[in-house]
Every structure is written in structure tokens, then in C-alpha cells.
Coordinates of C-alpha atoms in Angstrom, one line a residue:
M441 CA 122.3 106.4 103.2
Q442 CA 122.8 105.3 106.2
G443 CA 119.8 102.0 104.5
Q444 CA 122.0 101.9 101.4
T445 CA 125.3 101.1 104.0
S446 CA 123.1 98.4 106.1
N447 CA 121.8 96.7 103.5
L448 CA 125.6 96.6 101.6
S449 CA 126.7 95.1 105.4
S450 CA 125.1 91.4 104.0
F451 CA 127.0 90.8 100.8
P452 CA 130.8 90.1 100.4
E453 CA 132.2 93.4 99.0
D454 CA 135.7 95.4 99.7
N455 CA 136.4 99.2 100.7
I456 CA 132.8 100.3 101.3
S457 CA 133.0 103.7 101.2
V458 CA 130.8 107.0 101.1
I459 CA 131.3 109.6 97.8
Q460 CA 128.8 112.4 96.9
G461 CA 125.6 111.1 95.4
G462 CA 126.1 107.3 96.7
I463 CA 128.4 104.5 97.5
E464 CA 132.0 102.7 96.0
F465 CA 132.6 99.6 96.7
I466 CA 135.2 96.8 95.2
G467 CA 133.3 93.6 94.2
K468 CA 132.9 90.8 91.7
L469 CA 130.3 90.9 88.8
N470 CA 128.1 89.1 90.5
S471 CA 127.5 92.2 92.6
C472 CA 125.4 93.2 89.9
V473 CA 123.3 90.9 89.6
L474 CA 122.9 90.3 93.8
L475 CA 123.5 94.5 94.5
N476 CA 120.4 94.7 91.3
L477 CA 118.1 92.2 93.5
N478 CA 118.7 92.9 96.8
L479 CA 118.9 96.3 97.7
R480 CA 116.1 99.0 98.6
S481 CA 117.5 102.5 98.6
P482 CA 119.8 103.3 95.7
S483 CA 118.9 104.4 92.0
K484 CA 121.4 103.1 90.1
I485 CA 124.2 100.3 90.7
L486 CA 126.9 101.2 88.3
M487 CA 130.3 99.6 87.1
R488 CA 132.8 101.6 86.7
I489 CA 135.3 100.1 84.0
S490 CA 137.7 102.7 82.9
S491 CA 139.9 105.9 84.6
F492 CA 142.2 107.9 82.9
K493 CA 143.2 111.0 82.2
A494 CA 142.9 112.9 78.9
D495 CA 143.1 116.6 77.6
S496 CA 142.4 116.3 74.2
F497 CA 139.7 114.1 71.9
K498 CA 142.9 112.3 70.5
K499 CA 143.6 110.9 73.5
L500 CA 139.8 110.1 73.9
E501 CA 139.3 108.2 71.0
K502 CA 142.7 106.1 72.2
K503 CA 141.7 105.3 75.6
I504 CA 137.4 104.5 74.8
N505 CA 138.9 102.0 72.2
A506 CA 141.0 100.6 74.5
I507 CA 138.5 99.0 76.4
D508 CA 137.4 96.2 75.3
W509 CA 134.2 96.6 74.3
I510 CA 132.8 93.3 73.5
L511 CA 133.4 91.9 77.6
Y512 CA 130.8 94.2 78.1
L513 CA 128.4 94.6 75.1
P514 CA 126.1 92.6 73.0
K515 CA 126.7 93.7 68.9
N516 CA 122.7 94.4 68.3
C517 CA 122.6 97.0 71.3
H518 CA 121.5 101.0 71.2
L519 CA 123.3 103.1 73.3
K520 CA 122.8 105.8 75.0
F521 CA 125.1 108.7 76.8
N522 CA 124.7 110.1 80.0
V523 CA 127.9 112.4 80.2
T524 CA 128.7 115.5 82.6
A525 CA 132.1 117.6 81.9
R526 CA 133.4 120.4 84.8
K527 CA 136.8 122.1 85.3
S528 CA 138.4 119.7 81.8
R529 CA 139.7 121.0 77.9
L530 CA 136.5 118.4 76.9
Y531 CA 133.7 119.7 77.8
H532 CA 131.3 119.6 75.6
S533 CA 129.0 116.8 76.4
D534 CA 127.5 115.9 73.3
A535 CA 130.7 116.1 71.3
I536 CA 132.1 113.9 74.1
A537 CA 129.2 110.9 73.5
Q538 CA 129.5 111.0 69.7
R539 CA 133.1 109.9 69.8
C540 CA 132.6 107.4 72.4
E541 CA 129.2 105.6 70.0
K542 CA 131.3 105.5 67.1
I543 CA 134.6 104.5 68.5
I544 CA 132.5 101.5 70.6
L545 CA 130.0 100.8 68.2
D546 CA 132.6 100.3 65.6
Q547 CA 134.3 98.2 68.0
I548 CA 131.2 95.7 68.9
R549 CA 130.4 95.1 65.1
S550 CA 133.4 94.1 64.4
G551 CA 134.1 92.3 65.9
S552 CA 133.5 88.5 67.2
G553 CA 131.6 89.6 70.6
F554 CA 127.9 88.3 71.1
D555 CA 125.2 89.1 69.5
G556 CA 123.0 90.1 72.0
I557 CA 119.5 87.7 71.9
P558 CA 117.6 87.4 69.6
G559 CA 114.6 89.4 68.2
K560 CA 115.5 91.5 71.3
I561 CA 117.2 94.8 71.0
S562 CA 118.7 96.2 74.0
T563 CA 119.5 99.8 75.2
Q564 CA 122.8 100.3 77.0
T565 CA 123.5 103.6 78.7
I566 CA 126.9 104.4 79.2
Y567 CA 127.7 107.2 82.2
V568 CA 131.1 109.3 81.4
R569 CA 132.0 112.0 83.7
V570 CA 135.0 113.5 83.2
E571 CA 136.6 116.1 86.0
D572 CA 140.4 118.4 85.9
D573 CA 140.2 116.4 82.8
N574 CA 139.9 112.6 85.0
F575 CA 137.2 110.7 82.9
T576 CA 135.6 107.7 85.1
V577 CA 133.2 105.4 82.2
S578 CA 130.9 103.4 84.1
L579 CA 128.7 100.7 82.9
D580 CA 124.7 101.3 84.0
S581 CA 123.4 97.7 84.9
T582 CA 120.2 99.0 86.3
G583 CA 117.6 100.4 83.6
E584 CA 115.2 101.9 84.6
L585 CA 115.7 103.1 87.8
L586 CA 115.4 100.6 91.0
F587 CA 112.3 102.5 92.7
K588 CA 110.5 101.0 89.8
R589 CA 109.5 97.2 91.8
G590 CA 107.7 96.0 89.2
L591 CA 104.3 95.5 90.8
K592 CA 102.8 98.4 90.3
Q593 CA 99.8 98.3 87.4
K594 CA 98.5 101.9 88.3
V595 CA 99.5 105.1 89.6
T596 CA 97.8 108.1 90.8
Q597 CA 98.6 111.7 91.1
A598 CA 102.0 112.4 92.8
P599 CA 103.2 108.9 93.5
L600 CA 105.7 108.2 96.2
R601 CA 108.9 107.0 94.9
E602 CA 109.2 102.7 96.0
N603 CA 113.2 103.9 97.6
L604 CA 111.7 107.1 99.4
A605 CA 108.8 105.1 101.2
F606 CA 111.4 102.4 102.0
A607 CA 113.7 105.3 103.7
M608 CA 110.8 106.6 105.9
L609 CA 109.6 103.1 106.7
F610 CA 113.7 102.5 108.0
W611 CA 114.3 105.5 109.4
A612 CA 111.1 104.7 111.3
G613 CA 112.3 101.8 112.7
F614 CA 109.5 99.2 110.9
S615 CA 110.7 95.8 111.4
K616 CA 108.3 92.8 109.8
E617 CA 106.5 91.9 113.4
D618 CA 104.7 95.7 112.9
I619 CA 101.7 96.5 112.3
L620 CA 101.6 99.3 109.4
I621 CA 98.7 101.9 109.1
D622 CA 98.5 103.3 106.0
P623 CA 95.4 105.3 105.4
M624 CA 96.0 107.8 102.8
C625 CA 97.8 105.1 101.1
G626 CA 96.8 106.5 96.7
S627 CA 98.5 103.1 94.9
G628 CA 100.0 102.0 97.4
T629 CA 103.1 102.4 97.6
F630 CA 104.4 102.0 101.3
S631 CA 101.8 99.4 101.9
L632 CA 103.9 97.7 99.5
E633 CA 106.5 98.4 100.2
A634 CA 106.1 96.6 104.0
A635 CA 104.4 94.2 102.5
M636 CA 107.8 92.8 100.7
I637 CA 110.1 93.8 103.3
Q638 CA 107.1 91.4 105.6
S639 CA 107.3 88.1 103.0
S640 CA 111.1 88.6 102.3
I641 CA 110.4 89.4 98.6
P642 CA 113.8 90.7 97.1
P643 CA 113.1 94.7 95.5
G644 CA 113.5 93.7 92.1
F645 CA 112.2 90.1 92.1
F646 CA 109.5 90.8 89.3
R647 CA 112.0 93.2 87.8
S648 CA 113.8 92.9 84.6
F649 CA 117.3 94.5 84.4
A650 CA 119.9 96.1 81.8
F651 CA 123.0 93.0 82.9
E652 CA 120.8 90.5 81.8
N653 CA 122.1 92.1 78.4
W654 CA 125.7 91.5 78.6
P655 CA 127.3 89.0 76.9
G656 CA 129.0 87.6 80.6
F657 CA 125.4 87.3 81.8
S658 CA 123.8 83.4 82.9
P659 CA 120.1 83.4 82.8
K660 CA 120.5 79.8 83.7
A661 CA 122.6 81.1 87.3
Y662 CA 120.2 83.9 87.5
S663 CA 116.8 81.6 87.6
H664 CA 118.7 79.7 90.4
T665 CA 119.2 83.2 92.4
K666 CA 115.9 83.5 92.0
K667 CA 114.8 79.9 93.8
Q668 CA 116.3 80.2 96.6
A669 CA 116.1 83.5 97.5
Q670 CA 112.3 82.2 96.6
K671 CA 112.8 80.0 98.9
N672 CA 113.0 82.3 101.1
F673 CA 110.2 83.8 101.5
T674 CA 107.7 84.6 103.9
H675 CA 104.0 83.7 104.5
C676 CA 102.4 86.2 106.9
S677 CA 99.5 84.1 109.0
A678 CA 97.6 87.4 109.7
K679 CA 97.1 90.8 108.1
Q680 CA 98.9 93.6 109.8
I681 CA 99.5 96.4 107.1
F682 CA 96.4 98.0 106.3
A683 CA 95.8 100.3 103.6
S684 CA 92.7 103.1 102.8
D685 CA 91.8 105.4 100.8
I686 CA 88.5 107.7 100.7
D687 CA 89.2 109.1 97.3
E688 CA 87.7 105.4 94.4
M689 CA 90.5 106.1 92.0
A690 CA 92.9 105.6 94.3
L691 CA 91.9 102.3 96.5
T692 CA 90.7 100.8 92.4
A693 CA 94.6 101.3 92.1
M694 CA 95.3 100.1 95.1
E695 CA 93.2 97.0 94.9
Q696 CA 94.9 95.9 91.3
N697 CA 98.3 96.7 92.1
V698 CA 97.3 94.5 95.5
S699 CA 96.2 91.6 93.3
H700 CA 98.9 91.9 90.8
S701 CA 101.7 91.2 92.8
R702 CA 99.9 88.0 94.7
L703 CA 100.1 90.2 97.9
N704 CA 96.3 89.8 99.1
H705 CA 97.1 87.9 101.9
V706 CA 99.4 90.0 103.9
I707 CA 97.4 93.9 103.1
D708 CA 93.7 94.9 103.7
V709 CA 92.4 97.6 101.7
S710 CA 89.6 99.4 102.8
K711 CA 87.6 102.7 102.0
T712 CA 88.0 104.7 105.1
D713 CA 89.0 108.4 106.2
F714 CA 91.8 108.7 108.1
F715 CA 90.2 111.1 110.2
T716 CA 87.2 108.7 111.3
L717 CA 89.8 105.7 112.1
L718 CA 90.7 104.8 115.5
P719 CA 93.6 102.0 116.0
S720 CA 91.8 100.2 118.2
M721 CA 89.7 99.1 114.0
I722 CA 92.0 97.4 113.5
S723 CA 95.3 96.5 116.8
P724 CA 93.6 96.9 119.6
E725 CA 96.7 96.0 122.0
K726 CA 99.8 96.5 119.5
K727 CA 101.1 99.3 118.7
G728 CA 102.8 100.2 115.1
V729 CA 104.1 102.5 112.2
I730 CA 101.7 105.1 110.8
M731 CA 102.9 106.6 107.2
L732 CA 100.1 109.2 105.7
N733 CA 102.1 111.0 102.2
P734 CA 98.5 114.0 102.9
P735 CA 97.4 116.0 99.2
Y736 CA 99.6 119.0 99.3
G737 CA 100.5 121.5 96.0
K738 CA 98.1 122.1 93.8
R739 CA 96.3 118.6 94.9
L740 CA 95.0 120.7 98.0
G741 CA 94.9 124.3 97.1
E742 CA 96.8 127.0 99.0
K743 CA 99.3 127.1 101.6
S744 CA 96.2 127.8 104.1
D745 CA 94.4 125.1 103.5
T746 CA 97.9 122.5 103.2
R747 CA 98.5 124.3 107.0
S748 CA 94.5 123.7 108.4
F749 CA 95.2 120.6 106.6
Y750 CA 98.2 119.5 108.3
R751 CA 97.2 120.7 112.1
E752 CA 94.4 118.5 111.7
I753 CA 96.3 115.8 111.0
G754 CA 98.5 116.5 114.6
K755 CA 95.4 116.9 116.3
K756 CA 94.0 112.9 115.3
L757 CA 97.3 111.7 115.6
T758 CA 98.0 112.8 118.7
A759 CA 94.6 112.1 119.5
D760 CA 94.1 108.7 118.8
F761 CA 98.1 107.1 118.0
K762 CA 100.0 107.6 120.7
G763 CA 102.3 106.0 121.3
W764 CA 103.3 104.9 117.5
R765 CA 105.4 105.1 115.1
F766 CA 105.0 107.8 112.2
G767 CA 106.4 109.9 109.2
I768 CA 104.7 112.2 107.5
I769 CA 106.0 113.5 104.1
L770 CA 105.8 117.4 104.5
P771 CA 106.4 120.0 101.6
S772 CA 107.6 122.4 103.0
G773 CA 109.7 122.8 106.6
E774 CA 107.0 125.5 107.5
Y775 CA 104.8 122.7 108.4
K776 CA 106.1 120.8 110.7
S777 CA 104.6 123.5 113.5
S778 CA 101.1 123.2 111.7
L779 CA 101.5 119.5 113.1
G780 CA 102.3 119.8 116.6
L781 CA 104.2 116.8 117.2
K782 CA 108.1 116.4 118.2
L783 CA 109.6 114.4 114.7
E784 CA 112.7 114.6 113.0
L785 CA 113.0 116.8 109.4
K786 CA 114.9 114.8 106.5
P787 CA 115.3 116.5 103.8
I788 CA 114.1 114.4 100.8
Y789 CA 114.2 115.1 96.5
H790 CA 111.4 113.6 95.2
G791 CA 109.6 114.4 91.8
G792 CA 111.6 117.6 90.8
L793 CA 110.8 118.6 94.1
D794 CA 112.9 119.3 97.9
I795 CA 110.5 117.9 100.5
F796 CA 110.2 116.8 103.9
A797 CA 109.7 113.5 105.6
G798 CA 108.6 113.8 109.1
I799 CA 110.1 111.1 112.0
G800 CA 109.0 110.5 114.9
I801 CA 107.0 108.9 117.8
I802 CA 103.8 109.9 118.6

């Protein structure tokens, strides 16, 4: 959450406040464009378009029909609904979605609105939240979750999400000037995210968004926005990100991802065993950041094996990386003692699992 609010500080939004599950603020329509393009940690940017009270389907239908949907949706779009209802007379989410869908489609298809992009049928998700008969209706401006940066062509088993990688880099104090070692790189989430940060590339630069199908979207203005962002790309004179792994499939995926993203000049990829890696091989004098996403769970085996593996990682870090900042994924808080390092545990939710990020200085 801290990373999200600090990201927002550079945008001209009003009344920024932290709410359950996210951040709420008032901004212009163009904010959806800029925030989707530039924010690294959120999952989605929703645009709230209406709030009202309804305790019957008749009242709900009247309120939904009162929204001028041709301002927001093209005629040829498909609709998806994400409905949650609590402590309300209208509690059946499927019934709420069906009533809303019929009214919205009837309105946009019978009106004189935007036909949509020729040859392209878009899908728009509408979020409906109901609590104590109070409805909020929002449009998903993002589309696929924001952690999808549009860089990866290949992924390995249990890849780390990019927004979580950013959060861990942020917590570890990673900056553009830092050396980063990513010795269990997998398909390269830590390295690719760090490379985008060091190169000043907005996280959404290589992907598309749901807002690109809205009637009010201007392709010309968005192209100009991206060209302005591209002017701020920085070229690193020397590689400062060092990714390695011992798994051939992981390295192949990583090399393809680096090549596809055209970040070869920023990231060095090698086949190296973490337990033989010495920081002096990479940065003889300057200390930096080391990030680790070790195999765990089904990828490693029994709990005793996992505990022993983390113990060996802790010994290696203590012996060779004194003074380096670090971040490490732990499947459970109980493995903190196995590492034998002073660290702060931060709970994170990833891939349906409640796991932990360990952050500290060796």
C-alpha cells in the first residue's frame, strides 16, 4: 500500500484515501490512462460511475437505466460482471448481473453511440458492489491484471507476479543506481521489473488496456503520451542486473523474455549456482540488492527439505553477502528462523497462497 500511495503522489489527483482493498481518489478521465500506464503495484484501476441505494429490482433497473452508458461503452462490446452483495435485500449476484446486462445492452445498441473499433469486439467488465442496499457501479479501465507487463513470452512454474516483485524491490530500497543480483531468476520477474525501473520504462508501456475501447479514448493523444514517456527512457552504460539459475528451462525462458523486451543491454543472464556465486564476481566494491524466490512446496518436497534449504541459503548470504540488502520469498513464517537472518516479514497473497516476503540487510 505504501508503494501505491507514493506512486500516486506524482499525479494531480484529489482526496487520495486508503480504503479496504485499495486506494480511492478523484481525478479526470485521463487519470485512467496515466495511472494504468505508470503504476507498478495495483492490480486494477476501476472508474466509479455511479452510487445509489436500491432495495428492489425495480429500483435497481431504474438507477442502472439512468446512467448514460453510451458515454462509456461501444455498441459491439461483450459485457462481464463482477458482483458482490452483502447485507442487502438484493443478494443474488447472478440475478443482479442479468438485470444490469439487459438494460445496458438495450441502451447502447439502440442509441447513437460509438460503434466500436472495426473488426474488434472488446470485453468490458463492470463491477457492482452492494452493501446494506447501497450500490456502487464501476468500470474496469485495465483489462488483464496490471501485473501483466506485456514482456514475458515464457514463464516457469509458479512465477512471481510483477507487482509483488516491485513491492519487494521497493521494500528493499532498490533504486536506479543499485546493483541487483537475481540468483534464482526463473523466468526473470525480479530482473525484468528492475530493468524497467532502471530504464525509466512505464510498467504498462508494452501492453494494451480496456480503456482503449472506450468511446472517449483518443488513440492520437495516447500515442503522444507514450512518445513523451519514451523520451524519458534511460540507457544504462553498464549492466547492473545479474540474473542466473541452474535450471536450463528457466534460463531459456529468461533469455527469451530478455530478448523480447529488448533489455539485453541492461540484464546479464548466466547459468550459475547460487551456492557458488560470489558478489566479488559481479561487484567487487559496491554492495547492492539480492532478491531470491527459492523453490518451495511441491517444487522442493518435504517440509524438512525446505527448512534445510532455507538454512543453507541463510548461511550463504551471511558468509558472502555481508552488507547487502535482500528480499526473499518464504512459504511460511516458520522458515524465518531457518534463515538465521534479521528480517522483517511482510504477508503477501500469491497464486492462491498466503506466503511471506522477508526483507532485511545482511
